């Protein structure tokens, strides 16, 4: 059959597969997906409805509506002190997912090495492989789940000019760990003067709990494209609105991919996103969601540590990456299946996220505090009867 060999080699999304496998278990409490449990703010919904009622039913500009690009410009400047030109340095995508596809496909040549700190979000590896890139995994489980300047330098020394692209995701899925400004500055020092492009997936940038988010673009503006969007900041996953920002010479090649795959995002969804990112109320929406996630994290992390799980401090996103206590089953897949079937709590086995994830489970706390209380009770009972 005439299937492209790179497509044929791709395995199905393991997070979805595990979620499907455990969803049928009666009474199971699901802490599997990275899906905010909040509803979309009313003023955002109204903006989307107004767009439909105003008959905004034609193709939008490929780069996205002017209103949304203006809102993205405002958002990046107001929150992170970064300024991008509305006409040439901002592309509206269908979620950060499309941004991942556009940028990897635009930047990677056959046989290029792409550095991927792991454990990592499972969307990256298939997309890199589809583009013909070769992944260089860097196991960060011994360095607090952060890429260190030494690890980065070692990869540059080993692969030289073949290493063309580095992916950084912070706050991170699956660990919730994020970089400080000093840590990003140290990574930027290593990258400065190389031909390496950084793809910074900052989709969780609005959800940081200890310090405001800083982008590596602050220190490495000419070599960085940022992927972001409203999926996590405003609980708008289903609207499918993300964006790519960066210097023109990096954003425009990605824009070509965007034009030939999706043409443009949908007008009502963009109108909602413009309201979310451009209005004062939209800033408050993210703040109140952030406070709710923080409260959940502050309950969940100590409660799980008390049960014997080792947890790298999650200062962002809404995940806890917990090391299964030594006294229990170390195969994270078997442990997770058992926890779902007998303990009635579904989580994601850490090995799904590649090297460094073995022996861990990812727990999403995009769930109500009541659900988290119940989950801790169930996990505690499960461990006692193990
Ligand atoms: C790190 C990371 N990047 C990108 C995405 C996808 O975001 P979107 O829904 O905007 O496509 C997710 C979703 O879980 C994610 O965790």
mmCIF file of C-alpha atoms and ligand atoms in Angstrom:
data_model
loop_
_atom_site.group_PDB
_atom_site.id
_atom_site.type_symbol
_atom_site.label_atom_id
_atom_site.label_comp_id
_atom_site.label_asym_id
_atom_site.label_seq_id
_atom_site.Cartn_x
_atom_site.Cartn_y
_atom_site.Cartn_z
ATOM 1 C CA UNK A 1 0.000 0.000 0.000
ATOM 2 C CA UNK A 2 1.160 3.497 -0.749
ATOM 3 C CA UNK A 3 1.627 4.788 2.765
ATOM 4 C CA UNK A 4 4.451 7.222 3.414
ATOM 5 C CA UNK A 5 7.090 5.333 5.362
ATOM 6 C CA UNK A 6 7.490 8.049 7.970
ATOM 7 C CA UNK A 7 3.732 8.129 8.559
ATOM 8 C CA UNK A 8 3.582 4.336 8.740
ATOM 9 C CA UNK A 9 6.316 4.367 11.411
ATOM 10 C CA UNK A 10 4.368 6.631 13.762
ATOM 11 C CA UNK A 11 2.840 5.017 16.808
ATOM 12 C CA UNK A 12 -0.590 6.169 17.985
ATOM 13 C CA UNK A 13 -0.706 8.785 20.773
ATOM 14 C CA UNK A 14 0.107 6.776 23.907
ATOM 15 C CA UNK A 15 -1.589 9.202 26.310
ATOM 16 C CA UNK A 16 -4.874 8.900 24.435
ATOM 17 C CA UNK A 17 -4.429 5.123 24.182
ATOM 18 C CA UNK A 18 -3.904 4.772 27.933
ATOM 19 C CA UNK A 19 -6.794 7.125 28.629
ATOM 20 C CA UNK A 20 -9.061 5.029 26.386
ATOM 21 C CA UNK A 21 -7.858 1.839 28.064
ATOM 22 C CA UNK A 22 -8.784 3.095 31.547
ATOM 23 C CA UNK A 23 -11.910 5.100 30.686
ATOM 24 C CA UNK A 24 -14.134 2.038 30.631
ATOM 25 C CA UNK A 25 -13.283 1.050 34.207
ATOM 26 C CA UNK A 26 -16.353 1.517 36.350
ATOM 27 C CA UNK A 27 -16.120 4.325 38.897
ATOM 28 C CA UNK A 28 -12.591 5.311 37.861
ATOM 29 C CA UNK A 29 -11.467 8.832 38.751
ATOM 30 C CA UNK A 30 -9.552 10.215 35.797
ATOM 31 C CA UNK A 31 -6.508 12.376 36.338
ATOM 32 C CA UNK A 32 -5.092 11.560 32.935
ATOM 33 C CA UNK A 33 -5.553 14.396 30.483
ATOM 34 C CA UNK A 34 -4.140 17.899 30.311
ATOM 35 C CA UNK A 35 -7.581 19.348 29.922
ATOM 36 C CA UNK A 36 -8.554 22.336 32.120
ATOM 37 C CA UNK A 37 -11.773 21.664 34.035
ATOM 38 C CA UNK A 38 -12.881 25.321 33.879
ATOM 39 C CA UNK A 39 -15.428 26.653 31.425
ATOM 40 C CA UNK A 40 -14.609 29.424 28.962
ATOM 41 C CA UNK A 41 -15.160 32.891 30.530
ATOM 42 C CA UNK A 42 -18.503 34.473 29.605
ATOM 43 C CA UNK A 43 -17.044 37.597 27.966
ATOM 44 C CA UNK A 44 -14.915 35.368 25.727
ATOM 45 C CA UNK A 45 -17.942 33.325 24.665
ATOM 46 C CA UNK A 46 -19.848 36.540 23.936
ATOM 47 C CA UNK A 47 -17.041 37.765 21.661
ATOM 48 C CA UNK A 48 -17.154 34.495 19.706
ATOM 49 C CA UNK A 49 -20.936 34.683 19.397
ATOM 50 C CA UNK A 50 -20.748 38.320 18.255
ATOM 51 C CA UNK A 51 -18.364 37.258 15.488
ATOM 52 C CA UNK A 52 -20.867 34.708 14.207
ATOM 53 C CA UNK A 53 -23.690 37.234 14.407
ATOM 54 C CA UNK A 54 -21.622 39.790 12.511
ATOM 55 C CA UNK A 55 -21.350 37.258 9.679
ATOM 56 C CA UNK A 56 -17.607 36.902 9.942
ATOM 57 C CA UNK A 57 -17.960 33.843 7.792
ATOM 58 C CA UNK A 58 -15.260 34.363 5.181
ATOM 59 C CA UNK A 59 -11.630 33.313 5.119
ATOM 60 C CA UNK A 60 -9.559 35.260 7.599
ATOM 61 C CA UNK A 61 -6.060 36.475 6.701
ATOM 62 C CA UNK A 62 -3.699 33.478 6.760
ATOM 63 C CA UNK A 63 -1.672 34.950 9.618
ATOM 64 C CA UNK A 64 -4.852 35.379 11.681
ATOM 65 C CA UNK A 65 -7.317 38.232 12.190
ATOM 66 C CA UNK A 66 -5.758 41.639 12.749
ATOM 67 C CA UNK A 67 -7.641 41.937 16.055
ATOM 68 C CA UNK A 68 -6.125 38.720 17.367
ATOM 69 C CA UNK A 69 -2.614 39.552 16.188
ATOM 70 C CA UNK A 70 -2.928 42.912 17.958
ATOM 71 C CA UNK A 71 -4.106 41.093 21.099
ATOM 72 C CA UNK A 72 -1.157 38.664 20.871
ATOM 73 C CA UNK A 73 1.216 41.605 20.479
ATOM 74 C CA UNK A 74 -0.287 43.186 23.597
ATOM 75 C CA UNK A 75 -0.218 39.907 25.536
ATOM 76 C CA UNK A 76 3.450 39.146 24.812
ATOM 77 C CA UNK A 77 4.516 42.698 25.637
ATOM 78 C CA UNK A 78 2.380 43.090 28.756
ATOM 79 C CA UNK A 79 3.160 39.693 30.310
ATOM 80 C CA UNK A 80 6.675 38.895 29.121
ATOM 81 C CA UNK A 81 8.167 42.158 27.854
ATOM 82 C CA UNK A 82 8.572 40.856 24.286
ATOM 83 C CA UNK A 83 7.546 42.824 21.209
ATOM 84 C CA UNK A 84 6.613 41.160 17.902
ATOM 85 C CA UNK A 85 5.615 42.874 14.679
ATOM 86 C CA UNK A 86 1.946 42.360 13.886
ATOM 87 C CA UNK A 87 2.520 42.030 10.128
ATOM 88 C CA UNK A 88 5.491 39.694 9.972
ATOM 89 C CA UNK A 89 6.276 38.085 13.325
ATOM 90 C CA UNK A 90 2.960 36.596 14.514
ATOM 91 C CA UNK A 91 1.062 33.626 13.046
ATOM 92 C CA UNK A 92 -2.201 32.356 14.513
ATOM 93 C CA UNK A 93 -2.291 28.543 14.477
ATOM 94 C CA UNK A 94 -4.798 25.816 15.287
ATOM 95 C CA UNK A 95 -3.555 25.333 18.822
ATOM 96 C CA UNK A 96 0.080 25.052 19.856
ATOM 97 C CA UNK A 97 -0.127 21.629 18.217
ATOM 98 C CA UNK A 98 -0.093 23.185 14.767
ATOM 99 C CA UNK A 99 2.763 25.425 15.885
ATOM 100 C CA UNK A 100 4.775 22.318 16.775
ATOM 101 C CA UNK A 101 4.101 20.841 13.341
ATOM 102 C CA UNK A 102 4.776 24.055 11.383
ATOM 103 C CA UNK A 103 8.026 24.898 13.122
ATOM 104 C CA UNK A 104 9.599 21.443 13.158
ATOM 105 C CA UNK A 105 8.609 20.917 9.533
ATOM 106 C CA UNK A 106 9.871 24.337 8.493
ATOM 107 C CA UNK A 107 13.221 24.119 10.278
ATOM 108 C CA UNK A 108 14.343 20.494 10.034
ATOM 109 C CA UNK A 109 16.204 19.017 7.097
ATOM 110 C CA UNK A 110 16.567 15.274 6.539
ATOM 111 C CA UNK A 111 19.062 13.896 9.034
ATOM 112 C CA UNK A 112 19.245 16.994 11.256
ATOM 113 C CA UNK A 113 19.706 16.331 14.953
ATOM 114 C CA UNK A 114 17.021 17.787 17.216
ATOM 115 C CA UNK A 115 17.677 18.022 20.933
ATOM 116 C CA UNK A 116 14.734 16.959 23.058
ATOM 117 C CA UNK A 117 15.041 17.115 26.843
ATOM 118 C CA UNK A 118 13.129 14.130 28.213
ATOM 119 C CA UNK A 119 10.792 13.050 29.666
ATOM 120 C CA UNK A 120 8.819 15.104 27.161
ATOM 121 C CA UNK A 121 5.336 15.837 25.842
ATOM 122 C CA UNK A 122 4.520 13.006 23.475
ATOM 123 C CA UNK A 123 3.586 15.199 20.504
ATOM 124 C CA UNK A 124 7.192 16.213 19.780
ATOM 125 C CA UNK A 125 8.871 12.966 18.798
ATOM 126 C CA UNK A 126 6.486 11.866 16.020
ATOM 127 C CA UNK A 127 6.485 15.372 14.561
ATOM 128 C CA UNK A 128 10.297 15.516 14.488
ATOM 129 C CA UNK A 129 10.440 12.083 12.869
ATOM 130 C CA UNK A 130 7.809 13.051 10.280
ATOM 131 C CA UNK A 131 9.999 15.992 9.337
ATOM 132 C CA UNK A 132 12.979 13.667 8.841
ATOM 133 C CA UNK A 133 14.852 14.794 11.950
ATOM 134 C CA UNK A 134 16.800 12.529 14.294
ATOM 135 C CA UNK A 135 15.997 12.990 17.954
ATOM 136 C CA UNK A 136 18.767 13.452 20.499
ATOM 137 C CA UNK A 137 17.077 12.684 23.812
ATOM 138 C CA UNK A 138 18.713 14.207 26.870
ATOM 139 C CA UNK A 139 17.614 12.425 30.025
ATOM 140 C CA UNK A 140 16.954 15.140 32.621
ATOM 141 C CA UNK A 141 15.750 12.875 35.430
ATOM 142 C CA UNK A 142 19.037 13.340 37.320
ATOM 143 C CA UNK A 143 19.158 17.106 36.858
ATOM 144 C CA UNK A 144 15.820 18.068 38.367
ATOM 145 C CA UNK A 145 14.083 17.521 34.997
ATOM 146 C CA UNK A 146 15.830 20.588 33.597
ATOM 147 C CA UNK A 147 18.295 20.729 30.717
ATOM 148 C CA UNK A 148 21.613 22.010 32.050
ATOM 149 C CA UNK A 149 24.087 24.202 30.140
ATOM 150 C CA UNK A 150 26.609 21.337 30.462
ATOM 151 C CA UNK A 151 24.243 18.826 28.827
ATOM 152 C CA UNK A 152 23.506 21.317 26.063
ATOM 153 C CA UNK A 153 27.185 22.030 25.463
ATOM 154 C CA UNK A 154 27.953 18.292 25.394
ATOM 155 C CA UNK A 155 25.341 17.768 22.641
ATOM 156 C CA UNK A 156 26.762 20.684 20.632
ATOM 157 C CA UNK A 157 30.276 19.258 21.009
ATOM 158 C CA UNK A 158 29.102 15.812 19.935
ATOM 159 C CA UNK A 159 26.947 16.728 16.941
ATOM 160 C CA UNK A 160 28.395 20.061 15.774
ATOM 161 C CA UNK A 161 26.513 21.656 12.879
ATOM 162 C CA UNK A 162 24.199 18.632 12.582
ATOM 163 C CA UNK A 163 22.423 19.812 15.724
ATOM 164 C CA UNK A 164 20.102 22.442 14.274
ATOM 165 C CA UNK A 165 17.166 22.646 16.641
ATOM 166 C CA UNK A 166 16.527 22.539 20.379
ATOM 167 C CA UNK A 167 13.069 22.092 21.855
ATOM 168 C CA UNK A 168 12.407 23.601 25.265
ATOM 169 C CA UNK A 169 9.059 23.233 26.996
ATOM 170 C CA UNK A 170 8.495 25.169 30.212
ATOM 171 C CA UNK A 171 6.527 25.043 32.392
ATOM 172 C CA UNK A 172 6.785 21.431 31.335
ATOM 173 C CA UNK A 173 4.443 18.654 30.510
ATOM 174 C CA UNK A 174 4.760 16.041 32.109
ATOM 175 C CA UNK A 175 6.734 17.338 35.122
ATOM 176 C CA UNK A 176 5.348 20.803 35.902
ATOM 177 C CA UNK A 177 8.961 21.916 36.348
ATOM 178 C CA UNK A 178 10.010 25.266 34.923
ATOM 179 C CA UNK A 179 13.214 27.282 34.448
ATOM 180 C CA UNK A 180 14.199 30.423 36.310
ATOM 181 C CA UNK A 181 15.339 33.465 34.329
ATOM 182 C CA UNK A 182 18.935 32.730 35.425
ATOM 183 C CA UNK A 183 18.742 29.151 34.166
ATOM 184 C CA UNK A 184 17.379 30.301 30.795
ATOM 185 C CA UNK A 185 20.057 32.950 30.533
ATOM 186 C CA UNK A 186 22.728 30.289 31.107
ATOM 187 C CA UNK A 187 21.265 28.099 28.337
ATOM 188 C CA UNK A 188 21.101 31.122 26.036
ATOM 189 C CA UNK A 189 24.802 31.811 26.692
ATOM 190 C CA UNK A 190 25.632 28.356 25.326
ATOM 191 C CA UNK A 191 23.419 28.844 22.253
ATOM 192 C CA UNK A 192 24.521 32.378 21.437
ATOM 193 C CA UNK A 193 26.618 32.466 18.288
ATOM 194 C CA UNK A 194 25.550 28.998 17.095
ATOM 195 C CA UNK A 195 23.185 28.323 14.194
ATOM 196 C CA UNK A 196 20.786 26.495 16.478
ATOM 197 C CA UNK A 197 17.110 27.481 16.547
ATOM 198 C CA UNK A 198 15.169 27.166 19.789
ATOM 199 C CA UNK A 199 11.523 26.191 19.659
ATOM 200 C CA UNK A 200 10.126 27.268 23.027
ATOM 201 C CA UNK A 201 6.769 25.659 23.799
ATOM 202 C CA UNK A 202 5.393 28.018 26.427
ATOM 203 C CA UNK A 203 1.752 26.934 26.312
ATOM 204 C CA UNK A 204 1.682 26.866 30.156
ATOM 205 C CA UNK A 205 3.296 30.312 30.557
ATOM 206 C CA UNK A 206 0.299 31.808 32.373
ATOM 207 C CA UNK A 207 0.269 28.966 34.879
ATOM 208 C CA UNK A 208 3.351 29.571 37.024
ATOM 209 C CA UNK A 209 3.060 29.541 40.796
ATOM 210 C CA UNK A 210 6.317 30.773 42.290
ATOM 211 C CA UNK A 211 7.751 33.370 39.943
ATOM 212 C CA UNK A 212 6.422 35.098 36.849
ATOM 213 C CA UNK A 213 7.237 33.290 33.625
ATOM 214 C CA UNK A 214 10.301 34.387 31.641
ATOM 215 C CA UNK A 215 10.926 33.358 28.047
ATOM 216 C CA UNK A 216 14.336 32.351 26.691
ATOM 217 C CA UNK A 217 13.508 34.787 23.867
ATOM 218 C CA UNK A 218 14.444 37.529 26.338
ATOM 219 C CA UNK A 219 18.060 36.338 26.144
ATOM 220 C CA UNK A 220 18.131 34.837 22.642
ATOM 221 C CA UNK A 221 15.626 36.818 20.553
ATOM 222 C CA UNK A 222 17.092 36.146 17.108
ATOM 223 C CA UNK A 223 17.212 32.365 17.526
ATOM 224 C CA UNK A 224 13.916 31.689 19.328
ATOM 225 C CA UNK A 225 10.382 31.034 18.182
ATOM 226 C CA UNK A 226 7.756 30.789 20.900
ATOM 227 C CA UNK A 227 4.668 28.595 20.703
ATOM 228 C CA UNK A 228 1.760 29.591 22.896
ATOM 229 C CA UNK A 229 -2.031 29.917 22.799
ATOM 230 C CA UNK A 230 -5.235 30.109 24.801
ATOM 231 C CA UNK A 231 -5.781 26.386 25.416
ATOM 232 C CA UNK A 232 -4.390 26.356 28.949
ATOM 233 C CA UNK A 233 -4.387 30.062 29.878
ATOM 234 C CA UNK A 234 -8.131 30.429 29.295
ATOM 235 C CA UNK A 235 -9.382 26.821 29.316
ATOM 236 C CA UNK A 236 -10.071 27.079 25.580
ATOM 237 C CA UNK A 237 -8.646 23.776 24.322
ATOM 238 C CA UNK A 238 -11.588 23.170 22.000
ATOM 239 C CA UNK A 239 -11.369 26.572 20.324
ATOM 240 C CA UNK A 240 -8.062 25.439 18.793
ATOM 241 C CA UNK A 241 -6.267 28.776 18.844
ATOM 242 C CA UNK A 242 -2.524 29.013 19.320
ATOM 243 C CA UNK A 243 0.241 31.175 17.918
ATOM 244 C CA UNK A 244 3.838 31.282 16.771
ATOM 245 C CA UNK A 245 5.899 34.407 17.447
ATOM 246 C CA UNK A 246 9.533 35.093 16.678
ATOM 247 C CA UNK A 247 11.826 36.973 14.345
ATOM 248 C CA UNK A 248 10.528 37.295 10.802
ATOM 249 C CA UNK A 249 13.188 35.017 9.292
ATOM 250 C CA UNK A 250 11.989 32.148 11.501
ATOM 251 C CA UNK A 251 8.256 32.849 11.547
ATOM 252 C CA UNK A 252 7.801 33.269 7.795
ATOM 253 C CA UNK A 253 8.986 29.741 6.824
ATOM 254 C CA UNK A 254 6.548 28.356 9.419
ATOM 255 C CA UNK A 255 3.847 30.600 7.912
ATOM 256 C CA UNK A 256 4.280 28.823 4.566
ATOM 257 C CA UNK A 257 3.437 25.485 6.198
ATOM 258 C CA UNK A 258 0.465 27.076 7.926
ATOM 259 C CA UNK A 259 -0.921 28.467 4.657
ATOM 260 C CA UNK A 260 -0.706 25.155 2.885
ATOM 261 C CA UNK A 261 -2.178 23.066 5.685
ATOM 262 C CA UNK A 262 -4.957 25.090 7.321
ATOM 263 C CA UNK A 263 -5.306 28.352 5.304
ATOM 264 C CA UNK A 264 -6.483 30.281 8.383
ATOM 265 C CA UNK A 265 -8.057 29.724 11.800
ATOM 266 C CA UNK A 266 -11.798 30.199 12.245
ATOM 267 C CA UNK A 267 -13.136 33.720 12.823
ATOM 268 C CA UNK A 268 -15.383 33.104 15.885
ATOM 269 C CA UNK A 269 -12.606 31.217 17.690
ATOM 270 C CA UNK A 270 -10.157 34.027 16.907
ATOM 271 C CA UNK A 271 -12.636 36.628 18.152
ATOM 272 C CA UNK A 272 -12.882 34.738 21.457
ATOM 273 C CA UNK A 273 -9.097 34.449 21.708
ATOM 274 C CA UNK A 274 -8.651 38.170 20.938
ATOM 275 C CA UNK A 275 -10.942 38.964 23.854
ATOM 276 C CA UNK A 276 -9.090 36.505 26.108
ATOM 277 C CA UNK A 277 -5.609 37.841 25.314
ATOM 278 C CA UNK A 278 -6.378 41.478 24.684
ATOM 279 C CA UNK A 279 -8.750 42.491 27.494
ATOM 280 C CA UNK A 280 -8.126 43.403 31.129
ATOM 281 C CA UNK A 281 -10.745 40.845 32.154
ATOM 282 C CA UNK A 282 -8.849 38.164 30.207
ATOM 283 C CA UNK A 283 -5.796 38.793 32.357
ATOM 284 C CA UNK A 284 -7.918 38.340 35.492
ATOM 285 C CA UNK A 285 -9.379 35.091 34.101
ATOM 286 C CA UNK A 286 -5.920 33.531 33.911
ATOM 287 C CA UNK A 287 -5.094 34.851 37.356
ATOM 288 C CA UNK A 288 -8.116 33.230 38.980
ATOM 289 C CA UNK A 289 -7.494 29.906 37.224
ATOM 290 C CA UNK A 290 -3.849 30.108 38.289
ATOM 291 C CA UNK A 291 -4.887 30.629 41.930
ATOM 292 C CA UNK A 292 -7.203 27.616 41.766
ATOM 293 C CA UNK A 293 -4.461 25.411 40.282
ATOM 294 C CA UNK A 294 -2.012 26.668 42.882
ATOM 295 C CA UNK A 295 -4.379 25.691 45.699
ATOM 296 C CA UNK A 296 -4.741 22.210 44.205
ATOM 297 C CA UNK A 297 -0.997 21.814 43.773
ATOM 298 C CA UNK A 298 -0.401 22.964 47.342
ATOM 299 C CA UNK A 299 -2.760 20.261 48.565
ATOM 300 C CA UNK A 300 -1.723 17.439 46.226
ATOM 301 C CA UNK A 301 2.079 17.586 46.322
ATOM 302 C CA UNK A 302 2.517 17.302 50.126
ATOM 303 C CA UNK A 303 -0.273 14.705 50.318
ATOM 304 C CA UNK A 304 1.461 12.487 47.759
ATOM 305 C CA UNK A 305 4.897 13.031 49.330
ATOM 306 C CA UNK A 306 3.398 11.838 52.618
ATOM 307 C CA UNK A 307 2.405 8.616 50.862
ATOM 308 C CA UNK A 308 6.036 8.083 49.823
ATOM 309 C CA UNK A 309 6.119 9.535 46.318
ATOM 310 C CA UNK A 310 9.184 11.599 45.408
ATOM 311 C CA UNK A 311 8.133 14.631 43.392
ATOM 312 C CA UNK A 312 10.205 17.284 41.615
ATOM 313 C CA UNK A 313 8.743 20.639 42.702
ATOM 314 C CA UNK A 314 6.115 21.576 40.095
ATOM 315 C CA UNK A 315 6.091 25.368 39.859
ATOM 316 C CA UNK A 316 3.955 25.516 36.747
ATOM 317 C CA UNK A 317 1.407 23.784 34.471
ATOM 318 C CA UNK A 318 -0.977 21.352 36.204
ATOM 319 C CA UNK A 319 0.946 18.116 36.480
ATOM 320 C CA UNK A 320 2.679 16.220 39.224
ATOM 321 C CA UNK A 321 5.356 13.766 38.141
ATOM 322 C CA UNK A 322 5.604 11.325 40.998
ATOM 323 C CA UNK A 323 8.185 8.584 41.469
ATOM 324 C CA UNK A 324 6.529 5.358 42.502
ATOM 325 C CA UNK A 325 7.792 4.504 46.019
ATOM 326 C CA UNK A 326 10.530 1.854 46.007
ATOM 327 C CA UNK A 327 8.402 -0.578 48.017
ATOM 328 C CA UNK A 328 5.942 -0.938 45.141
ATOM 329 C CA UNK A 329 5.899 -2.128 41.571
ATOM 330 C CA UNK A 330 8.569 -0.243 39.616
ATOM 331 C CA UNK A 331 7.122 -0.876 36.170
ATOM 332 C CA UNK A 332 5.107 2.314 35.841
ATOM 333 C CA UNK A 333 2.829 0.840 33.194
ATOM 334 C CA UNK A 334 1.847 -2.168 35.318
ATOM 335 C CA UNK A 335 1.471 0.099 38.356
ATOM 336 C CA UNK A 336 -0.797 2.506 36.476
ATOM 337 C CA UNK A 337 -3.005 -0.273 35.096
ATOM 338 C CA UNK A 338 -3.324 -1.754 38.561
ATOM 339 C CA UNK A 339 -4.034 1.641 40.147
ATOM 340 C CA UNK A 340 -6.789 2.248 37.595
ATOM 341 C CA UNK A 341 -8.364 -1.205 37.912
ATOM 342 C CA UNK A 342 -8.108 -1.817 41.644
ATOM 343 C CA UNK A 343 -7.481 1.662 43.051
ATOM 344 C CA UNK A 344 -9.939 3.364 40.662
ATOM 345 C CA UNK A 345 -7.613 6.273 39.897
ATOM 346 C CA UNK A 346 -6.356 6.710 36.347
ATOM 347 C CA UNK A 347 -3.002 8.429 35.791
ATOM 348 C CA UNK A 348 -0.486 8.268 32.933
ATOM 349 C CA UNK A 349 2.531 5.928 33.168
ATOM 350 C CA UNK A 350 5.757 7.966 33.059
ATOM 351 C CA UNK A 351 7.481 5.828 30.422
ATOM 352 C CA UNK A 352 4.997 7.193 27.865
ATOM 353 C CA UNK A 353 7.081 10.396 28.033
ATOM 354 C CA UNK A 354 10.311 8.680 26.943
ATOM 355 C CA UNK A 355 13.673 8.320 28.691
ATOM 356 C CA UNK A 356 13.751 9.419 32.306
ATOM 357 C CA UNK A 357 10.038 8.770 32.759
ATOM 358 C CA UNK A 358 10.350 5.135 33.792
ATOM 359 C CA UNK A 359 9.196 4.470 37.346
ATOM 360 C CA UNK A 360 7.069 7.632 37.477
ATOM 361 C CA UNK A 361 3.400 8.466 37.018
ATOM 362 C CA UNK A 362 1.942 11.735 35.739
ATOM 363 C CA UNK A 363 -1.049 13.034 37.642
ATOM 364 C CA UNK A 364 -3.034 15.912 36.187
ATOM 365 C CA UNK A 365 -4.532 18.269 38.772
ATOM 366 C CA UNK A 366 -6.793 19.972 36.277
ATOM 367 C CA UNK A 367 -9.566 18.521 38.440
ATOM 368 C CA UNK A 368 -11.599 19.842 41.384
ATOM 369 C CA UNK A 369 -10.162 19.840 44.903
ATOM 370 C CA UNK A 370 -12.884 17.362 45.901
ATOM 371 C CA UNK A 371 -11.718 14.983 43.175
ATOM 372 C CA UNK A 372 -8.134 15.358 44.347
ATOM 373 C CA UNK A 373 -9.085 14.622 47.980
ATOM 374 C CA UNK A 374 -10.880 11.516 46.804
ATOM 375 C CA UNK A 375 -7.933 10.504 44.588
ATOM 376 C CA UNK A 376 -5.464 10.778 47.469
ATOM 377 C CA UNK A 377 -7.766 8.680 49.652
ATOM 378 C CA UNK A 378 -8.000 6.021 46.968
ATOM 379 C CA UNK A 379 -4.256 6.008 46.237
ATOM 380 C CA UNK A 380 -3.543 5.698 49.960
ATOM 381 C CA UNK A 381 -5.911 2.698 50.267
ATOM 382 C CA UNK A 382 -4.435 1.161 47.148
ATOM 383 C CA UNK A 383 -0.873 1.399 48.475
ATOM 384 C CA UNK A 384 -1.885 -0.006 51.865
ATOM 385 C CA UNK A 385 -3.407 -3.056 50.217
ATOM 386 C CA UNK A 386 -0.728 -3.487 47.606
HETATM 387 C C1 LIG B 1 3.471 21.021 26.233
HETATM 388 C C2 LIG B 1 2.264 21.102 25.377
HETATM 389 N N1 LIG B 1 2.353 21.689 24.186
HETATM 390 C C3 LIG B 1 1.291 21.791 23.367
HETATM 391 C C4 LIG B 1 0.064 21.286 23.742
HETATM 392 C C5 LIG B 1 -1.086 21.392 22.787
HETATM 393 O O1 LIG B 1 -1.729 22.592 22.951
HETATM 394 P P1 LIG B 1 -2.985 22.993 22.023
HETATM 395 O O2 LIG B 1 -4.202 22.394 22.636
HETATM 396 O O3 LIG B 1 -3.010 24.484 22.049
HETATM 397 O O4 LIG B 1 -2.741 22.455 20.663
HETATM 398 C C6 LIG B 1 -0.083 20.657 24.972
HETATM 399 C C7 LIG B 1 -1.384 20.074 25.371
HETATM 400 O O5 LIG B 1 -1.500 19.296 26.275
HETATM 401 C C8 LIG B 1 1.052 20.565 25.815
HETATM 402 O O6 LIG B 1 0.978 19.968 27.009
#
